[in-house]
Coordinates of C-alpha atoms and ligand atoms in Angstrom, one line a residue:
X1 CA -27.8 -15.1 1.8
X2 CA -24.9 -12.2 1.0
X3 CA -22.1 -14.4 2.1
X4 CA -22.8 -16.9 -0.7
X5 CA -22.7 -14.3 -3.3
X6 CA -19.4 -13.3 -4.9
X7 CA -17.7 -9.9 -4.3
X8 CA -17.3 -8.0 -7.7
X9 CA -14.5 -5.9 -6.0
X10 CA -11.0 -7.3 -6.5
X11 CA -12.0 -9.6 -9.3
X12 CA -10.1 -8.8 -12.8
X13 CA -11.8 -8.3 -15.7
X14 CA -11.4 -12.0 -16.8
X15 CA -12.3 -13.3 -13.8
X16 CA -15.4 -11.0 -13.7
X17 CA -16.1 -12.2 -17.4
X18 CA -15.8 -15.8 -16.8
X19 CA -18.2 -15.8 -13.8
X20 CA -20.8 -13.7 -15.9
X21 CA -20.5 -16.6 -18.6
X22 CA -20.5 -19.2 -16.3
X23 CA -23.8 -17.8 -14.3
X24 CA -25.1 -17.5 -17.9
X25 CA -25.6 -13.7 -17.3
X26 CA -24.0 -13.0 -20.6
X27 CA -22.7 -14.4 -23.6
X28 CA -18.8 -14.5 -24.6
X29 CA -19.6 -11.9 -27.4
X30 CA -21.2 -9.4 -24.7
X31 CA -17.6 -8.0 -24.0
X32 CA -19.2 -4.6 -23.3
X33 CA -21.1 -5.6 -20.1
X34 CA -17.9 -5.9 -18.4
X35 CA -16.9 -2.7 -19.7
X36 CA -20.0 -1.1 -18.0
X37 CA -19.8 -2.6 -14.8
X38 CA -16.1 -1.6 -14.6
X39 CA -17.4 1.9 -15.1
X40 CA -19.5 1.9 -12.1
X41 CA -17.5 0.2 -9.9
X42 CA -14.4 2.2 -10.4
X43 CA -15.2 5.2 -11.9
X44 CA -18.2 6.2 -10.2
X45 CA -17.7 4.0 -6.9
X46 CA -21.1 2.8 -6.4
X47 CA -22.2 0.6 -3.8
X48 CA -25.2 -1.1 -4.7
X49 CA -25.8 -2.8 -8.2
X50 CA -29.3 -1.0 -8.1
X51 CA -27.3 2.2 -9.1
X52 CA -25.8 1.0 -12.3
X53 CA -28.4 2.7 -14.0
X54 CA -27.1 1.8 -17.9
X55 CA -27.7 -2.0 -17.1
X56 CA -31.1 -2.9 -17.8
X57 CA -33.2 -3.8 -14.5
X58 CA -33.6 -7.6 -15.2
X59 CA -29.6 -7.5 -16.0
X60 CA -29.3 -6.2 -12.2
X61 CA -31.6 -8.5 -10.9
X62 CA -29.6 -11.3 -12.2
X63 CA -26.5 -9.7 -11.1
X64 CA -28.1 -9.2 -7.5
X65 CA -28.5 -12.8 -7.3
X66 CA -24.9 -13.9 -7.7
X67 CA -22.8 -10.9 -7.0
X68 CA -22.5 -8.1 -4.3
X69 CA -20.1 -5.0 -4.1
X70 CA -19.9 -4.9 -0.1
X71 CA -17.4 -3.1 1.5
X72 CA -15.7 -4.1 4.6
X73 CA -16.8 -2.2 7.9
X74 CA -15.3 0.8 8.8
X75 CA -14.7 0.4 12.5
X76 CA -12.7 3.9 13.2
X77 CA -12.1 7.2 12.0
X78 CA -9.2 9.2 13.5
X79 CA -8.2 12.8 12.0
X80 CA -4.9 14.0 12.9
X81 CA -4.2 17.8 13.7
X82 CA -2.4 17.9 10.6
X83 CA -5.2 16.4 8.3
X84 CA -3.8 12.7 8.2
X85 CA -6.8 10.6 8.6
X86 CA -6.3 7.0 9.9
X87 CA -9.1 4.5 9.5
X88 CA -9.4 1.0 11.0
X89 CA -10.9 -1.1 8.7
X90 CA -12.6 -4.7 9.9
X91 CA -12.5 -7.1 7.2
X92 CA -15.1 -9.7 6.5
X93 CA -13.2 -12.3 8.7
X94 CA -13.2 -10.1 11.6
X95 CA -9.5 -8.8 11.0
X96 CA -8.4 -5.3 11.4
X97 CA -6.5 -3.4 9.0
X98 CA -5.2 0.2 9.1
X99 CA -5.0 2.6 6.3
X100 CA -3.9 6.1 6.3
X101 CA -4.7 9.1 4.3
X102 CA -2.0 12.0 3.9
X103 CA -3.2 15.2 2.2
X104 CA -0.1 17.6 0.9
X105 CA -0.3 20.6 -0.8
X106 CA -0.1 19.2 -4.4
X107 CA -0.9 15.7 -3.8
X108 CA -2.5 13.1 -1.4
X109 CA -1.5 9.9 -0.6
X110 CA -3.2 6.9 0.5
X111 CA -0.8 4.2 2.4
X112 CA -2.5 0.9 2.3
X113 CA -1.4 -2.5 3.9
X114 CA -1.0 -5.7 2.4
X115 CA -0.7 -7.9 5.4
X116 CA -2.3 -8.0 8.7
X117 CA 0.5 -8.2 11.0
X118 CA 4.1 -8.8 9.4
X119 CA 6.9 -11.4 9.9
X120 CA 9.8 -9.4 9.4
X121 CA 10.5 -8.0 12.8
X122 CA 12.3 -4.6 11.6
X123 CA 13.2 -3.2 14.9
X124 CA 12.5 0.2 14.3
X125 CA 8.9 -0.6 12.9
X126 CA 5.7 -1.3 15.4
X127 CA 4.0 -3.3 12.9
X128 CA 6.6 -5.5 12.9
X129 CA 5.9 -6.6 16.7
X130 CA 2.7 -7.8 15.7
X131 CA 2.9 -11.3 14.5
X132 CA 1.5 -12.2 10.8
X133 CA -2.1 -13.0 10.8
X134 CA -2.8 -13.2 7.0
X135 CA -2.1 -11.9 3.5
X136 CA -4.9 -9.7 2.2
X137 CA -6.9 -10.7 -0.9
X138 CA -7.1 -8.0 -4.0
X139 CA -10.7 -7.4 -2.6
X140 CA -9.2 -6.5 0.8
X141 CA -6.5 -4.4 -0.7
X142 CA -8.7 -2.6 -3.1
X143 CA -11.6 -1.8 -0.8
X144 CA -9.2 0.2 1.2
X145 CA -9.3 2.6 -1.9
X146 CA -12.8 2.5 -2.3
X147 CA -13.5 3.2 1.6
X148 CA -11.0 5.9 1.7
X149 CA -12.9 7.3 -1.5
X150 CA -16.1 7.1 0.2
X151 CA -14.9 8.9 3.3
X152 CA -13.4 11.8 1.3
X153 CA -16.1 11.7 -1.1
X154 CA -13.7 11.1 -4.0
X155 CA -15.8 9.9 -6.7
X156 CA -15.7 9.9 -9.6
X157 CA -12.4 10.3 -10.3
X158 CA -11.8 13.9 -11.6
X159 CA -9.0 16.7 -12.2
X160 CA -9.3 17.6 -8.5
X161 CA -9.3 13.8 -6.9
X162 CA -8.1 13.8 -3.4
X163 CA -6.1 10.6 -3.7
X164 CA -3.6 11.1 -6.4
X165 CA -1.0 8.7 -5.0
X166 CA -1.0 5.3 -3.5
X167 CA 2.2 4.0 -1.6
X168 CA 2.2 0.0 -0.4
X169 CA 4.0 1.2 3.1
X170 CA 1.3 0.0 5.6
X171 CA 1.3 -3.0 7.3
X172 CA 3.2 -5.7 5.8
X173 CA 5.5 -6.6 3.3
X174 CA 4.1 -6.2 -0.1
X175 CA 6.3 -8.6 -2.0
X176 CA 5.6 -11.6 0.4
X177 CA 1.9 -11.2 -1.0
X178 CA 2.9 -10.9 -4.6
X179 CA -0.3 -12.0 -6.5
X180 CA -3.0 -10.0 -4.4
X181 CA -0.7 -6.9 -4.5
X182 CA -0.1 -7.0 -8.1
X183 CA -3.4 -7.5 -8.9
X184 CA -4.6 -4.6 -7.2
X185 CA -2.1 -2.5 -8.7
X186 CA -3.7 -3.4 -12.0
X187 CA -7.2 -2.5 -10.7
X188 CA -5.7 0.6 -9.8
X189 CA -3.9 1.4 -12.8
X190 CA -6.9 0.5 -15.1
X191 CA -7.4 3.3 -17.4
X192 CA -11.2 2.9 -17.3
X193 CA -11.9 2.7 -13.7
X194 CA -9.5 4.3 -11.1
X195 CA -7.0 5.4 -13.4
X196 CA -3.7 6.0 -11.3
X197 CA -0.7 5.8 -13.3
X198 CA 2.2 3.4 -12.0
X199 CA 4.3 6.3 -11.7
X200 CA 1.8 7.2 -8.9
X201 CA 2.0 3.8 -7.1
X202 CA 5.1 3.2 -4.5
X203 CA 5.9 -0.5 -3.5
X204 CA 8.0 -0.2 -1.0
X205 CA 9.9 -3.4 0.6
X206 CA 12.3 -4.6 3.0
X207 CA 14.5 -5.9 0.2
X208 CA 13.3 -9.6 -0.9
X209 CA 15.5 -9.7 -3.9
X210 CA 14.0 -12.0 -6.1
X211 CA 10.9 -10.7 -5.9
X212 CA 11.9 -7.2 -6.7
X213 CA 13.1 -7.9 -10.0
X214 CA 9.9 -10.1 -11.2
X215 CA 7.8 -6.9 -9.8
X216 CA 10.1 -4.8 -12.1
X217 CA 9.6 -7.1 -15.3
X218 CA 5.9 -7.4 -14.5
X219 CA 4.4 -4.5 -12.8
X220 CA 7.2 -1.7 -12.5
X221 CA 5.6 0.7 -10.1
X222 CA 7.8 3.0 -8.4
X223 CA 10.4 1.3 -6.3
X224 CA 11.0 2.1 -2.5
X225 CA 13.7 0.3 -0.5
X226 CA 13.4 0.2 3.1
X227 CA 17.2 0.7 3.6
X228 CA 18.1 2.3 7.0
X229 CA 21.7 0.8 7.3
X230 CA 24.6 0.7 4.8
X231 CA 26.6 -2.3 6.2
X232 CA 25.2 -5.7 7.0
X233 CA 26.2 -6.1 10.4
X234 CA 23.8 -3.0 11.2
X235 CA 21.1 -3.8 8.4
X236 CA 20.9 -7.4 9.9
X237 CA 20.0 -6.1 13.4
X238 CA 17.6 -3.5 12.2
X239 CA 16.0 -4.9 9.1
X240 CA 16.8 -8.7 9.8
X241 CA 15.4 -10.2 6.2
X242 CA 19.1 -8.6 5.1
X243 CA 20.7 -12.1 6.4
X244 CA 18.6 -13.7 3.8
X245 CA 19.2 -11.1 1.3
X246 CA 22.4 -9.0 1.9
X247 CA 22.9 -5.3 0.8
X248 CA 25.2 -6.6 -2.1
X249 CA 22.2 -8.5 -3.5
X250 CA 19.9 -6.0 -2.8
X251 CA 21.7 -3.1 -4.5
X252 CA 22.4 -5.1 -7.3
X253 CA 18.6 -5.8 -7.8
X254 CA 18.2 -1.8 -7.5
X255 CA 20.6 -1.2 -10.4
X256 CA 18.7 -3.9 -12.3
X257 CA 15.5 -2.7 -11.4
X258 CA 13.9 -1.7 -15.2
X259 CA 12.6 1.9 -14.2
X260 CA 16.1 2.5 -12.5
X261 CA 17.9 1.4 -16.0
X262 CA 15.5 4.0 -17.5
X263 CA 17.3 6.8 -15.1
X264 CA 13.9 6.8 -13.0
X265 CA 14.6 7.3 -9.4
X266 CA 14.9 4.4 -6.8
X267 CA 13.7 5.7 -3.4
X268 CA 16.0 4.5 -0.4
X269 CA 14.1 5.3 2.8
X270 CA 16.6 5.8 5.8
X271 CA 15.0 6.1 9.4
X272 CA 17.1 8.2 11.5
X273 CA 18.3 6.4 14.6
X274 CA 20.1 8.4 17.3
X275 CA 23.9 7.1 17.7
X276 CA 23.1 4.2 15.3
X277 CA 23.1 5.0 11.6
X278 CA 23.4 8.8 11.4
X279 CA 26.7 9.8 11.7
X280 CA 28.7 11.4 8.4
X281 CA 30.4 8.1 8.1
X282 CA 27.1 6.5 7.6
X283 CA 26.2 9.4 5.0
X284 CA 29.6 8.4 3.4
X285 CA 28.9 5.0 3.1
X286 CA 25.5 5.9 1.8
X287 CA 26.5 7.5 -1.5
X288 CA 29.1 5.1 -2.0
X289 CA 26.7 2.1 -1.6
X290 CA 24.2 3.6 -3.9
X291 CA 26.7 5.0 -6.3
X292 CA 25.5 5.1 -10.0
X293 CA 21.7 4.4 -9.2
X294 CA 19.4 7.3 -10.1
X295 CA 18.1 7.9 -6.8
X296 CA 16.4 9.8 -4.2
X297 CA 17.1 9.3 -0.3
X298 CA 14.3 9.9 2.2
X299 CA 15.6 10.5 5.6
X300 CA 12.8 9.8 8.0
X301 CA 12.8 11.1 11.8
X302 CA 12.1 7.8 14.0
X303 CA 9.0 7.9 15.1
X304 CA 8.7 6.3 18.6
X305 CA 6.3 3.9 20.4
X306 CA 6.0 2.6 23.9
X307 CA 9.1 0.9 24.6
X308 CA 10.6 1.4 21.4
X309 CA 14.6 0.4 21.3
X310 CA 15.5 3.6 19.5
X311 CA 15.7 7.5 19.9
X312 CA 15.2 9.7 16.7
X313 CA 18.8 11.8 15.7
X314 CA 18.7 15.2 16.6
X315 CA 17.6 17.8 13.8
X316 CA 20.8 19.6 13.6
X317 CA 22.3 15.6 13.1
X318 CA 19.7 15.1 10.5
X319 CA 20.2 18.4 8.7
X320 CA 23.8 17.6 8.6
X321 CA 23.4 14.1 7.4
X322 CA 21.0 15.2 4.3
X323 CA 23.3 17.7 3.7
X324 CA 26.2 15.5 2.9
X325 CA 23.7 13.5 0.6
X326 CA 22.7 16.6 -1.2
X327 CA 26.1 17.9 -1.5
X328 CA 27.1 14.2 -3.4
X329 CA 24.2 15.3 -5.6
X330 CA 21.3 13.1 -4.4
X331 CA 17.8 14.7 -3.2
X332 CA 17.4 13.9 0.6
X333 CA 14.3 15.4 1.7
X334 CA 13.4 14.9 5.4
X335 CA 10.1 13.3 5.5
X336 CA 7.8 15.7 7.7
X337 CA 6.3 13.1 10.3
X338 CA 2.3 13.1 9.6
X339 CA -0.4 11.9 11.9
X340 CA 2.1 11.4 15.1
X341 CA -0.8 12.2 17.5
X342 CA -3.0 9.3 16.0
X343 CA -0.1 6.7 15.9
X344 CA -0.7 7.0 11.8
X345 CA 3.2 7.9 11.3
X346 CA 5.8 6.0 9.5
X347 CA 6.2 2.7 11.3
X348 CA 3.5 3.2 13.9
X349 CA 0.8 1.5 12.5
X350 CA -0.4 -1.7 14.8
X351 CA -1.7 -0.5 18.4
X352 CA -5.3 0.3 17.3
X353 CA -5.9 -2.8 15.8
X354 CA -4.0 -5.1 18.1
X355 CA -5.9 -3.3 21.1
X356 CA -9.5 -3.5 19.4
X357 CA -8.6 -7.5 18.6
X358 CA -7.5 -8.0 22.2
X359 CA -10.8 -6.1 23.4
X360 CA -12.9 -8.4 21.2
X361 CA -11.4 -11.4 22.0
X362 CA -11.6 -10.6 26.0
X363 CA -15.4 -9.9 25.4
X364 CA -16.3 -13.2 23.5
X365 CA -14.6 -15.3 26.1
Ligands
SF4_401 S1 8.8 -2.0 8.0 FE1 7.3 -3.1 6.8 S2 8.5 -5.0 6.4 FE2 9.4 -4.2 8.1 S3 8.2 -5.2 9.8 FE3 7.5 -3.0 9.3 S4 5.6 -3.6 8.6 FE4 6.9 -5.3 8.2

């Protein structure tokens, strides 16, 4: 009767403790039990309660009556010629979610999703053309990392681990799923488990101003803003949430973000769209807009998809734009397009999950 059992993945320590007490598995004073289970789960990455060998056989048997460690199923794994790997994960409710691993010379980044689909319809983003299906639970977010580590043989945590950074840049707007994303970050950064510093976790938002400030006070990861335009008229078109939270409010929230006040950089993501936002006048406006904010600007060559409404700026124009920003004192790396051949590049996530869901529903009819 697996489905009646509670999955331990995604519970925080307090929840786990309360449940163990409620099921009469531990006494309130036996805190060390939580520590033991946590260590097996998030340091060693065990997939079976029987593998928690420092627990007595009887305790493991009792745990198995109420709990499971089950991960969602891996539906598909695709490898790009550049080393990027995309996983399509089938959740327990049948929904599909995409997670991408991007290996680089000195780090490995896991791009996780926070929602299935998205409500925000950013015009350059393929995911935005898929309607919102649901917010992911903490278990579903944390499981993306667990599966990636399983697939990469990246347990236990050590100095040479493959996944060194996490970015919330997959499907969805993470600040619209605030509580589950926050709890996931707490699990990712717990020093007795996965141990990823919040300095290595980036939350990327399209600009949900009230939650940016709350996030800064409560969690304070690295912040990335999906900016893409320097005036409200154009940003209303490219990132429509701008109509609700216009640029002046967004930029003020960046100035007030605790990390920014401590001189730590905010990343501004700027997708390069030919003839739309890539002129030198735009570069000048960008420098003036973020003046005084410790910042880095990631220039992202637009990744087209079938019927996408934009074209990517030329390399020459991207270079000129980047040089202007650099000369103004801001780092402005051009983000290498990764995983384009498997539709895993920035803004491209969607196709497989939607295609597969459509085929499943056709088969079910
Ligand atoms: S860029 Fe992010 S917030 Fe905008 S539509 Fe795509 S997934 Fe949603």
